[in-house]
Amino acid sequence: MSTNVRVSFEFFPPKQSAGDNSFWSTVKKLEGIDPLFVSVTYGAGGTTQDRTLATLKRLTDETRLKAAGHLTCVGKTKREVNEVIRAYSAMGIRHIVALRGDPTGGLGERFQPHPEGYKNAADLVRGIKELGAFEVSVSAYPERHPDSVSIEEDLAFMADKAENGASRAISQFFFHNAFFLRLRDRVAARGIKINLVPGILPITNFAKVGEFATKCGAHVPPDLARRFAGLDAEPETRNLVAAMIAAEQVQALAREGVTDFHFYTLNRSELVYAICRVLGLGAPAADAAA
Ligand code: FAD
């Protein structure tokens, strides 16, 4: 597999408990892959704000990684959101993943912009760009966003985000590559200037992924269920199967010319590290030269 492949990793901010260094072991392991960047999620409504900022600070201070902070605007005034943008800037963060976020009231609640807030992700992108020379990434939905009536509407939102200065759109996870490739064709056909990057979710727990997929509107192929069936009590086999499935998925996308991949790590290194090695990344220098 060619090594012109570039990867990025997404983490959620860990709960800090004394003596628990498992998150930082994950970071250390994945640092060896030399990703383009790593990103840290931000709870909608600011629910993880302190942890997100603390994690980004430590990533910036203690690793060689380029860190990007996610940011949502739901439920907050522009002034409150802008304070977080300034806090990111003050700690040297130059890349923001700009998102609208989901209402915090639970399932079924429709998004309503805060009366003094950013009205959607495109508006947030504009606000970020006005505050500094940030690189801005946004979301993309190969199988349509649950709020959206059509892929066409999603594309109109994406066009606005690109026009306002977003340079990369990271996709929701998906298991049928055809959905991503179709979106890529549509983005190109509409002339939207953005680097569309697939979001890859290695499956650590099939039942949980199924639930999550239903919430996000992502199809789970019956074939995938069959491949994991009966492996609940066999974690080693399950991990091997999961790594093979995700490696197959990225290799098939690479054959279609995709070079950048964003991994939803769920703060675990094993599967993502193995998949990156299959992609030809992360070999120690002496071995790589041999
Ligand atoms: P937008 O791009 O503004 O909108 C998404 C779509 O919804 C649009 O394409 C449009 O079709 C439709 N839509 C938007 N507004 C309306 C409206 N008023 N009426 C009808 N349709 C509408 N969430 C977090 O809380 N924290 C995170 O860190 C986080 N990171 C994410 C990272 C990635 C890569 C992705 C793909 C998602 C992430 N999310 C995160 C989830 C995201 O916040 C939700 O999917 C949210 O529902 C939409 O945010 P957005 O930025 O995609 O919104």
mmCIF file of C-alpha atoms and ligand atoms in Angstrom:
data_model
loop_
_atom_site.group_PDB
_atom_site.id
_atom_site.type_symbol
_atom_site.label_atom_id
_atom_site.label_comp_id
_atom_site.label_asym_id
_atom_site.label_seq_id
_atom_site.Cartn_x
_atom_site.Cartn_y
_atom_site.Cartn_z
ATOM 1 C CA MET A 1 0.000 0.000 0.000
ATOM 2 C CA SER A 2 1.360 3.416 -0.919
ATOM 3 C CA THR A 3 2.440 5.764 1.843
ATOM 4 C CA ASN A 4 1.100 8.946 0.269
ATOM 5 C CA VAL A 5 -1.786 8.212 2.602
ATOM 6 C CA ARG A 6 -2.300 10.788 5.398
ATOM 7 C CA VAL A 7 -4.237 10.128 8.562
ATOM 8 C CA SER A 8 -5.737 12.104 11.414
ATOM 9 C CA PHE A 9 -7.140 10.874 14.711
ATOM 10 C CA GLU A 10 -10.119 12.016 16.731
ATOM 11 C CA PHE A 11 -10.217 11.710 20.508
ATOM 12 C CA PHE A 12 -12.805 12.665 23.063
ATOM 13 C CA PRO A 13 -11.498 14.484 26.153
ATOM 14 C CA PRO A 14 -10.858 11.878 28.859
ATOM 15 C CA LYS A 15 -12.234 12.229 32.360
ATOM 16 C CA GLN A 16 -9.193 13.007 34.459
ATOM 17 C CA SER A 17 -8.848 10.534 37.257
ATOM 18 C CA ALA A 18 -5.675 10.366 39.270
ATOM 19 C CA GLY A 19 -3.366 7.605 38.137
ATOM 20 C CA ASP A 20 -5.285 6.825 34.922
ATOM 21 C CA ASN A 21 -2.855 7.334 32.115
ATOM 22 C CA SER A 22 -4.540 5.087 29.549
ATOM 23 C CA PHE A 23 -5.570 8.028 27.355
ATOM 24 C CA TRP A 24 -2.018 9.359 27.252
ATOM 25 C CA SER A 25 -0.689 5.880 26.433
ATOM 26 C CA THR A 26 -3.089 5.841 23.473
ATOM 27 C CA VAL A 27 -1.823 9.253 22.369
ATOM 28 C CA LYS A 28 1.815 8.165 22.732
ATOM 29 C CA LYS A 29 1.226 5.015 20.674
ATOM 30 C CA LEU A 30 -0.566 6.879 17.880
ATOM 31 C CA GLU A 31 2.013 9.687 17.859
ATOM 32 C CA GLY A 32 4.343 7.108 16.276
ATOM 33 C CA ILE A 33 2.113 7.074 13.183
ATOM 34 C CA ASP A 34 2.933 10.771 12.603
ATOM 35 C CA PRO A 35 -0.617 11.907 11.828
ATOM 36 C CA LEU A 36 -1.405 15.114 9.978
ATOM 37 C CA PHE A 37 -3.314 16.260 13.060
ATOM 38 C CA VAL A 38 -5.294 14.963 16.023
ATOM 39 C CA SER A 39 -8.580 16.494 17.090
ATOM 40 C CA VAL A 40 -10.415 16.658 20.416
ATOM 41 C CA THR A 41 -14.219 16.726 20.513
ATOM 42 C CA TYR A 42 -16.251 19.375 22.304
ATOM 43 C CA GLY A 43 -19.564 18.526 24.006
ATOM 44 C CA ALA A 44 -22.575 20.292 22.516
ATOM 45 C CA GLY A 45 -23.519 23.261 24.689
ATOM 46 C CA GLY A 46 -19.987 23.349 26.105
ATOM 47 C CA THR A 47 -20.503 20.290 28.341
ATOM 48 C CA THR A 48 -16.863 19.185 27.990
ATOM 49 C CA GLN A 49 -15.349 22.637 27.601
ATOM 50 C CA ASP A 50 -12.898 22.435 30.519
ATOM 51 C CA ARG A 51 -11.784 18.894 29.663
ATOM 52 C CA THR A 52 -11.446 19.711 25.955
ATOM 53 C CA LEU A 53 -9.293 22.741 26.733
ATOM 54 C CA ALA A 54 -7.190 20.823 29.284
ATOM 55 C CA THR A 55 -6.607 17.957 26.830
ATOM 56 C CA LEU A 56 -5.651 20.319 24.014
ATOM 57 C CA LYS A 57 -3.281 22.199 26.316
ATOM 58 C CA ARG A 58 -1.487 19.012 27.286
ATOM 59 C CA LEU A 59 -1.336 17.816 23.663
ATOM 60 C CA THR A 60 0.206 21.138 22.655
ATOM 61 C CA ASP A 61 2.631 21.336 25.576
ATOM 62 C CA GLU A 62 3.750 17.717 25.822
ATOM 63 C CA THR A 63 3.616 16.145 22.353
ATOM 64 C CA ARG A 64 4.798 16.893 18.821
ATOM 65 C CA LEU A 65 1.257 16.467 17.525
ATOM 66 C CA LYS A 66 -0.639 19.209 15.733
ATOM 67 C CA ALA A 67 -3.879 19.494 17.665
ATOM 68 C CA ALA A 68 -7.248 20.736 16.442
ATOM 69 C CA GLY A 69 -10.082 21.712 18.765
ATOM 70 C CA HIS A 70 -13.694 20.899 17.912
ATOM 71 C CA LEU A 71 -16.176 23.653 18.685
ATOM 72 C CA THR A 72 -19.976 23.692 18.690
ATOM 73 C CA CYS A 73 -22.233 26.752 18.748
ATOM 74 C CA VAL A 74 -25.581 25.254 19.889
ATOM 75 C CA GLY A 75 -27.071 26.910 22.984
ATOM 76 C CA LYS A 76 -24.420 29.609 23.315
ATOM 77 C CA THR A 77 -24.118 33.292 22.471
ATOM 78 C CA LYS A 78 -21.539 34.415 19.927
ATOM 79 C CA ARG A 79 -19.651 36.081 22.772
ATOM 80 C CA GLU A 80 -19.369 32.774 24.682
ATOM 81 C CA VAL A 81 -18.271 30.850 21.599
ATOM 82 C CA ASN A 82 -15.765 33.545 20.672
ATOM 83 C CA GLU A 83 -14.203 33.244 24.133
ATOM 84 C CA VAL A 84 -13.424 29.589 23.403
ATOM 85 C CA ILE A 85 -11.944 30.513 20.013
ATOM 86 C CA ARG A 86 -9.683 33.022 21.778
ATOM 87 C CA ALA A 87 -8.738 30.409 24.405
ATOM 88 C CA TYR A 88 -7.761 27.995 21.606
ATOM 89 C CA SER A 89 -5.705 30.707 19.972
ATOM 90 C CA ALA A 90 -3.968 31.587 23.252
ATOM 91 C CA MET A 91 -2.760 28.006 23.666
ATOM 92 C CA GLY A 92 -1.433 27.864 20.106
ATOM 93 C CA ILE A 93 -4.295 25.946 18.485
ATOM 94 C CA ARG A 94 -4.536 27.007 14.837
ATOM 95 C CA HIS A 95 -7.081 24.458 13.571
ATOM 96 C CA ILE A 96 -10.742 24.296 14.586
ATOM 97 C CA VAL A 97 -13.340 21.673 13.638
ATOM 98 C CA ALA A 98 -16.434 23.886 13.455
ATOM 99 C CA LEU A 99 -19.789 22.268 14.217
ATOM 100 C CA ARG A 100 -23.312 23.296 14.960
ATOM 101 C CA GLY A 101 -23.839 20.593 17.625
ATOM 102 C CA ASP A 102 -27.058 18.888 18.705
ATOM 103 C CA PRO A 103 -29.597 20.388 21.118
ATOM 104 C CA THR A 104 -28.906 19.096 24.613
ATOM 105 C CA GLY A 105 -32.603 18.479 25.452
ATOM 106 C CA GLY A 106 -32.557 14.911 24.140
ATOM 107 C CA LEU A 107 -33.840 12.900 21.195
ATOM 108 C CA GLY A 108 -36.381 14.623 18.965
ATOM 109 C CA GLU A 109 -35.567 18.199 20.010
ATOM 110 C CA ARG A 110 -35.142 20.387 16.925
ATOM 111 C CA PHE A 111 -32.159 22.683 16.663
ATOM 112 C CA GLN A 112 -32.948 26.349 17.339
ATOM 113 C CA PRO A 113 -30.137 28.864 17.059
ATOM 114 C CA HIS A 114 -29.506 30.882 20.223
ATOM 115 C CA PRO A 115 -31.006 34.359 19.636
ATOM 116 C CA GLU A 116 -27.548 35.892 20.108
ATOM 117 C CA GLY A 117 -25.660 32.931 18.703
ATOM 118 C CA TYR A 118 -24.218 31.587 15.458
ATOM 119 C CA LYS A 119 -27.082 30.244 13.406
ATOM 120 C CA ASN A 120 -25.368 27.135 12.033
ATOM 121 C CA ALA A 121 -21.941 25.668 11.301
ATOM 122 C CA ALA A 122 -21.411 27.863 8.208
ATOM 123 C CA ASP A 123 -22.044 30.974 10.291
ATOM 124 C CA LEU A 124 -19.589 29.671 12.920
ATOM 125 C CA VAL A 125 -16.926 29.143 10.227
ATOM 126 C CA ARG A 126 -17.288 32.795 9.233
ATOM 127 C CA GLY A 127 -16.994 33.891 12.897
ATOM 128 C CA ILE A 128 -13.831 31.811 13.412
ATOM 129 C CA LYS A 129 -12.198 33.217 10.279
ATOM 130 C CA GLU A 130 -13.012 36.751 11.417
ATOM 131 C CA LEU A 131 -11.171 36.125 14.688
ATOM 132 C CA GLY A 132 -7.917 34.772 13.264
ATOM 133 C CA ALA A 133 -5.991 32.840 10.628
ATOM 134 C CA PHE A 134 -7.354 29.428 11.622
ATOM 135 C CA GLU A 135 -7.502 26.336 9.463
ATOM 136 C CA VAL A 136 -11.153 25.246 9.627
ATOM 137 C CA SER A 137 -12.572 21.765 9.118
ATOM 138 C CA VAL A 138 -16.297 20.962 9.127
ATOM 139 C CA SER A 139 -18.612 17.931 9.002
ATOM 140 C CA ALA A 140 -20.024 16.034 6.008
ATOM 141 C CA TYR A 141 -22.733 13.377 5.808
ATOM 142 C CA PRO A 142 -22.436 10.618 3.167
ATOM 143 C CA GLU A 143 -25.904 9.304 4.108
ATOM 144 C CA ARG A 144 -27.630 12.657 4.789
ATOM 145 C CA HIS A 145 -27.795 14.469 8.107
ATOM 146 C CA PRO A 146 -30.852 13.336 10.149
ATOM 147 C CA ASP A 147 -32.212 16.957 10.180
ATOM 148 C CA SER A 148 -31.843 17.357 6.459
ATOM 149 C CA VAL A 149 -34.525 16.675 3.857
ATOM 150 C CA SER A 150 -32.065 15.706 1.134
ATOM 151 C CA ILE A 151 -28.416 15.323 0.199
ATOM 152 C CA GLU A 152 -28.965 18.440 -1.936
ATOM 153 C CA GLU A 153 -29.716 20.443 1.213
ATOM 154 C CA ASP A 154 -26.588 19.039 2.886
ATOM 155 C CA LEU A 155 -24.583 20.070 -0.174
ATOM 156 C CA ALA A 156 -25.965 23.610 0.009
ATOM 157 C CA PHE A 157 -24.818 23.775 3.655
ATOM 158 C CA MET A 158 -21.422 22.391 2.666
ATOM 159 C CA ALA A 159 -21.070 24.969 -0.103
ATOM 160 C CA ASP A 160 -21.771 27.743 2.454
ATOM 161 C CA LYS A 161 -19.202 26.294 4.848
ATOM 162 C CA ALA A 162 -16.574 26.133 2.074
ATOM 163 C CA GLU A 163 -17.397 29.656 0.894
ATOM 164 C CA ASN A 164 -16.993 30.940 4.450
ATOM 165 C CA GLY A 165 -13.493 29.458 4.637
ATOM 166 C CA ALA A 166 -13.629 25.761 5.588
ATOM 167 C CA SER A 167 -10.954 23.797 3.729
ATOM 168 C CA ARG A 168 -11.713 20.235 4.869
ATOM 169 C CA ALA A 169 -14.990 18.343 5.423
ATOM 170 C CA ILE A 170 -14.660 15.246 7.608
ATOM 171 C CA SER A 171 -17.414 12.738 7.053
ATOM 172 C CA GLN A 172 -19.664 10.991 9.504
ATOM 173 C CA PHE A 173 -18.665 7.312 9.672
ATOM 174 C CA PHE A 174 -20.134 4.936 7.090
ATOM 175 C CA PHE A 175 -19.708 1.279 6.152
ATOM 176 C CA HIS A 176 -20.785 1.379 2.489
ATOM 177 C CA ASN A 177 -18.025 3.147 0.566
ATOM 178 C CA ALA A 178 -20.500 3.838 -2.249
ATOM 179 C CA PHE A 179 -22.216 6.508 -0.091
ATOM 180 C CA PHE A 180 -18.939 8.380 0.428
ATOM 181 C CA LEU A 181 -17.868 8.106 -3.207
ATOM 182 C CA ARG A 182 -21.274 9.338 -4.380
ATOM 183 C CA LEU A 183 -20.973 12.350 -2.069
ATOM 184 C CA ARG A 184 -17.463 13.022 -3.405
ATOM 185 C CA ASP A 185 -18.852 13.025 -6.973
ATOM 186 C CA ARG A 186 -21.641 15.416 -5.996
ATOM 187 C CA VAL A 187 -19.247 17.787 -4.221
ATOM 188 C CA ALA A 188 -17.066 17.841 -7.349
ATOM 189 C CA ALA A 189 -20.064 18.257 -9.681
ATOM 190 C CA ARG A 190 -21.233 21.308 -7.696
ATOM 191 C CA GLY A 191 -17.709 22.754 -7.800
ATOM 192 C CA ILE A 192 -17.446 22.923 -3.987
ATOM 193 C CA LYS A 193 -13.803 23.570 -3.132
ATOM 194 C CA ILE A 194 -13.213 21.412 -0.080
ATOM 195 C CA ASN A 195 -11.095 18.386 0.807
ATOM 196 C CA LEU A 196 -13.672 15.686 1.590
ATOM 197 C CA VAL A 197 -12.121 13.235 4.052
ATOM 198 C CA PRO A 198 -13.753 9.942 5.077
ATOM 199 C CA GLY A 199 -14.344 9.393 8.788
ATOM 200 C CA ILE A 200 -13.502 5.778 9.619
ATOM 201 C CA LEU A 201 -14.887 4.038 12.683
ATOM 202 C CA PRO A 202 -13.132 0.770 13.543
ATOM 203 C CA ILE A 203 -15.674 -1.441 15.283
ATOM 204 C CA THR A 204 -14.666 -2.192 18.851
ATOM 205 C CA ASN A 205 -18.188 -3.097 19.957
ATOM 206 C CA PHE A 206 -20.632 -4.117 17.225
ATOM 207 C CA ALA A 207 -23.822 -3.694 19.311
ATOM 208 C CA LYS A 208 -22.854 -0.150 20.345
ATOM 209 C CA VAL A 209 -21.892 0.801 16.798
ATOM 210 C CA GLY A 210 -25.285 -0.473 15.617
ATOM 211 C CA GLU A 211 -27.087 1.805 18.109
ATOM 212 C CA PHE A 212 -24.915 4.768 17.212
ATOM 213 C CA ALA A 213 -25.417 4.142 13.484
ATOM 214 C CA THR A 214 -29.209 4.142 13.914
ATOM 215 C CA LYS A 215 -28.999 7.537 15.647
ATOM 216 C CA CYS A 216 -26.831 9.012 12.882
ATOM 217 C CA GLY A 217 -28.713 7.392 9.999
ATOM 218 C CA ALA A 218 -25.738 5.273 8.859
ATOM 219 C CA HIS A 219 -26.566 1.906 7.238
ATOM 220 C CA VAL A 220 -25.044 -1.189 8.759
ATOM 221 C CA PRO A 221 -24.687 -3.857 6.048
ATOM 222 C CA PRO A 222 -26.168 -7.255 7.070
ATOM 223 C CA ASP A 223 -22.867 -8.785 6.027
ATOM 224 C CA LEU A 224 -21.117 -6.808 8.771
ATOM 225 C CA ALA A 225 -23.431 -8.219 11.453
ATOM 226 C CA ARG A 226 -22.737 -11.724 10.172
ATOM 227 C CA ARG A 227 -18.974 -11.210 10.398
ATOM 228 C CA PHE A 228 -19.245 -10.212 14.076
ATOM 229 C CA ALA A 229 -21.967 -12.705 15.027
ATOM 230 C CA GLY A 230 -21.062 -14.932 17.988
ATOM 231 C CA LEU A 231 -17.769 -13.144 18.740
ATOM 232 C CA ASP A 232 -18.925 -11.346 21.905
ATOM 233 C CA ALA A 233 -16.891 -13.626 24.135
ATOM 234 C CA GLU A 234 -13.867 -13.758 21.818
ATOM 235 C CA PRO A 235 -12.249 -10.326 22.052
ATOM 236 C CA GLU A 236 -9.024 -11.272 20.272
ATOM 237 C CA THR A 237 -10.800 -12.712 17.235
ATOM 238 C CA ARG A 238 -13.262 -9.822 17.293
ATOM 239 C CA ASN A 239 -10.403 -7.300 17.187
ATOM 240 C CA LEU A 240 -8.709 -9.138 14.320
ATOM 241 C CA VAL A 241 -11.978 -9.161 12.376
ATOM 242 C CA ALA A 242 -12.552 -5.463 13.143
ATOM 243 C CA ALA A 243 -9.049 -4.484 12.024
ATOM 244 C CA MET A 244 -9.430 -6.484 8.799
ATOM 245 C CA ILE A 245 -12.818 -4.930 8.019
ATOM 246 C CA ALA A 246 -11.575 -1.364 8.566
ATOM 247 C CA ALA A 247 -8.357 -2.056 6.630
ATOM 248 C CA GLU A 248 -10.432 -3.458 3.735
ATOM 249 C CA GLN A 249 -12.561 -0.313 3.830
ATOM 250 C CA VAL A 250 -9.635 2.120 3.721
ATOM 251 C CA GLN A 251 -7.772 0.092 1.099
ATOM 252 C CA ALA A 252 -10.853 0.104 -1.141
ATOM 253 C CA LEU A 253 -11.153 3.895 -0.694
ATOM 254 C CA ALA A 254 -7.422 4.330 -1.384
ATOM 255 C CA ARG A 255 -7.909 2.441 -4.675
ATOM 256 C CA GLU A 256 -10.535 5.095 -5.506
ATOM 257 C CA GLY A 257 -7.918 7.815 -5.032
ATOM 258 C CA VAL A 258 -8.698 8.785 -1.445
ATOM 259 C CA THR A 259 -5.470 9.807 0.336
ATOM 260 C CA ASP A 260 -6.644 11.334 3.629
ATOM 261 C CA PHE A 261 -8.428 9.371 6.359
ATOM 262 C CA HIS A 262 -9.806 10.554 9.701
ATOM 263 C CA PHE A 263 -10.128 7.847 12.348
ATOM 264 C CA TYR A 264 -12.662 7.933 15.163
ATOM 265 C CA THR A 265 -10.347 6.323 17.716
ATOM 266 C CA LEU A 266 -12.806 6.188 20.661
ATOM 267 C CA ASN A 267 -9.589 6.778 22.631
ATOM 268 C CA ARG A 268 -8.296 3.275 21.811
ATOM 269 C CA SER A 269 -5.045 2.745 19.948
ATOM 270 C CA GLU A 270 -4.912 -0.986 19.101
ATOM 271 C CA LEU A 271 -7.179 -1.182 16.062
ATOM 272 C CA VAL A 272 -6.271 2.201 14.617
ATOM 273 C CA TYR A 273 -2.555 1.523 15.061
ATOM 274 C CA ALA A 274 -2.870 -1.859 13.328
ATOM 275 C CA ILE A 275 -4.864 -0.379 10.423
ATOM 276 C CA CYS A 276 -2.306 2.404 9.953
ATOM 277 C CA ARG A 277 0.488 -0.162 9.853
ATOM 278 C CA VAL A 278 -1.448 -2.059 7.154
ATOM 279 C CA LEU A 279 -1.617 1.250 5.259
ATOM 280 C CA GLY A 280 2.187 1.390 5.389
ATOM 281 C CA LEU A 281 2.417 4.093 8.063
ATOM 282 C CA GLY A 282 4.368 4.214 11.312
ATOM 283 C CA ALA A 283 7.280 1.852 10.628
ATOM 284 C CA PRO A 284 10.342 2.700 12.751
ATOM 285 C CA ALA A 285 12.850 4.619 10.585
ATOM 286 C CA ALA A 286 15.517 1.863 10.410
ATOM 287 C CA ASP A 287 12.972 -0.830 9.420
ATOM 288 C CA ALA A 288 11.256 1.466 6.898
ATOM 289 C CA ALA A 289 14.546 2.047 5.089
ATOM 290 C CA ALA A 290 15.415 -1.680 4.920
HETATM 291 P P1 FAD B 1 -24.517 21.953 9.955
HETATM 292 O O1 FAD B 1 -23.420 21.744 8.990
HETATM 293 O O2 FAD B 1 -24.882 23.352 10.307
HETATM 294 O O3 FAD B 1 -25.817 21.219 9.486
HETATM 295 C C1 FAD B 1 -25.825 19.818 9.179
HETATM 296 C C2 FAD B 1 -26.987 19.485 8.273
HETATM 297 O O4 FAD B 1 -28.217 19.617 8.961
HETATM 298 C C3 FAD B 1 -27.051 20.414 7.096
HETATM 299 O O5 FAD B 1 -26.327 19.847 6.035
HETATM 300 C C4 FAD B 1 -28.517 20.569 6.825
HETATM 301 O O6 FAD B 1 -28.905 19.686 5.814
HETATM 302 C C5 FAD B 1 -29.197 20.214 8.116
HETATM 303 N N1 FAD B 1 -29.658 21.404 8.843
HETATM 304 C C6 FAD B 1 -28.908 22.257 9.554
HETATM 305 N N2 FAD B 1 -29.664 23.219 10.111
HETATM 306 C C7 FAD B 1 -30.931 22.941 9.758
HETATM 307 C C8 FAD B 1 -32.161 23.546 10.018
HETATM 308 N N3 FAD B 1 -32.256 24.653 10.777
HETATM 309 N N4 FAD B 1 -33.276 22.985 9.499
HETATM 310 C C9 FAD B 1 -33.174 21.878 8.740
HETATM 311 N N5 FAD B 1 -32.033 21.262 8.444
HETATM 312 C C10 FAD B 1 -30.926 21.765 8.941
HETATM 313 N N6 FAD B 1 -20.966 17.107 17.890
HETATM 314 C C11 FAD B 1 -20.549 17.613 19.080
HETATM 315 O O7 FAD B 1 -21.383 17.953 19.922
HETATM 316 N N7 FAD B 1 -19.210 17.745 19.371
HETATM 317 C C12 FAD B 1 -18.241 17.408 18.494
HETATM 318 O O8 FAD B 1 -17.045 17.557 18.792
HETATM 319 C C13 FAD B 1 -18.644 16.869 17.230
HETATM 320 N N8 FAD B 1 -17.725 16.511 16.302
HETATM 321 C C14 FAD B 1 -18.137 16.048 15.086
HETATM 322 C C15 FAD B 1 -17.164 15.728 14.125
HETATM 323 C C16 FAD B 1 -17.553 15.247 12.867
HETATM 324 C C17 FAD B 1 -16.482 14.929 11.852
HETATM 325 C C18 FAD B 1 -18.948 15.073 12.561
HETATM 326 C C19 FAD B 1 -19.350 14.521 11.228
HETATM 327 C C20 FAD B 1 -19.906 15.388 13.510
HETATM 328 C C21 FAD B 1 -19.526 15.892 14.768
HETATM 329 N N9 FAD B 1 -20.471 16.247 15.739
HETATM 330 C C22 FAD B 1 -20.051 16.742 16.959
HETATM 331 C C23 FAD B 1 -21.909 16.069 15.479
HETATM 332 C C24 FAD B 1 -22.603 17.356 14.973
HETATM 333 O O9 FAD B 1 -22.547 18.368 15.940
HETATM 334 C C25 FAD B 1 -24.059 17.001 14.657
HETATM 335 O O10 FAD B 1 -24.123 16.103 13.592
HETATM 336 C C26 FAD B 1 -25.007 18.170 14.452
HETATM 337 O O11 FAD B 1 -26.338 17.650 14.390
HETATM 338 C C27 FAD B 1 -24.812 18.957 13.170
HETATM 339 O O12 FAD B 1 -23.700 19.739 13.226
HETATM 340 P P2 FAD B 1 -23.050 20.244 11.814
HETATM 341 O O13 FAD B 1 -21.879 21.058 12.135
HETATM 342 O O14 FAD B 1 -22.888 19.101 10.909
HETATM 343 O O15 FAD B 1 -24.250 21.198 11.316
#
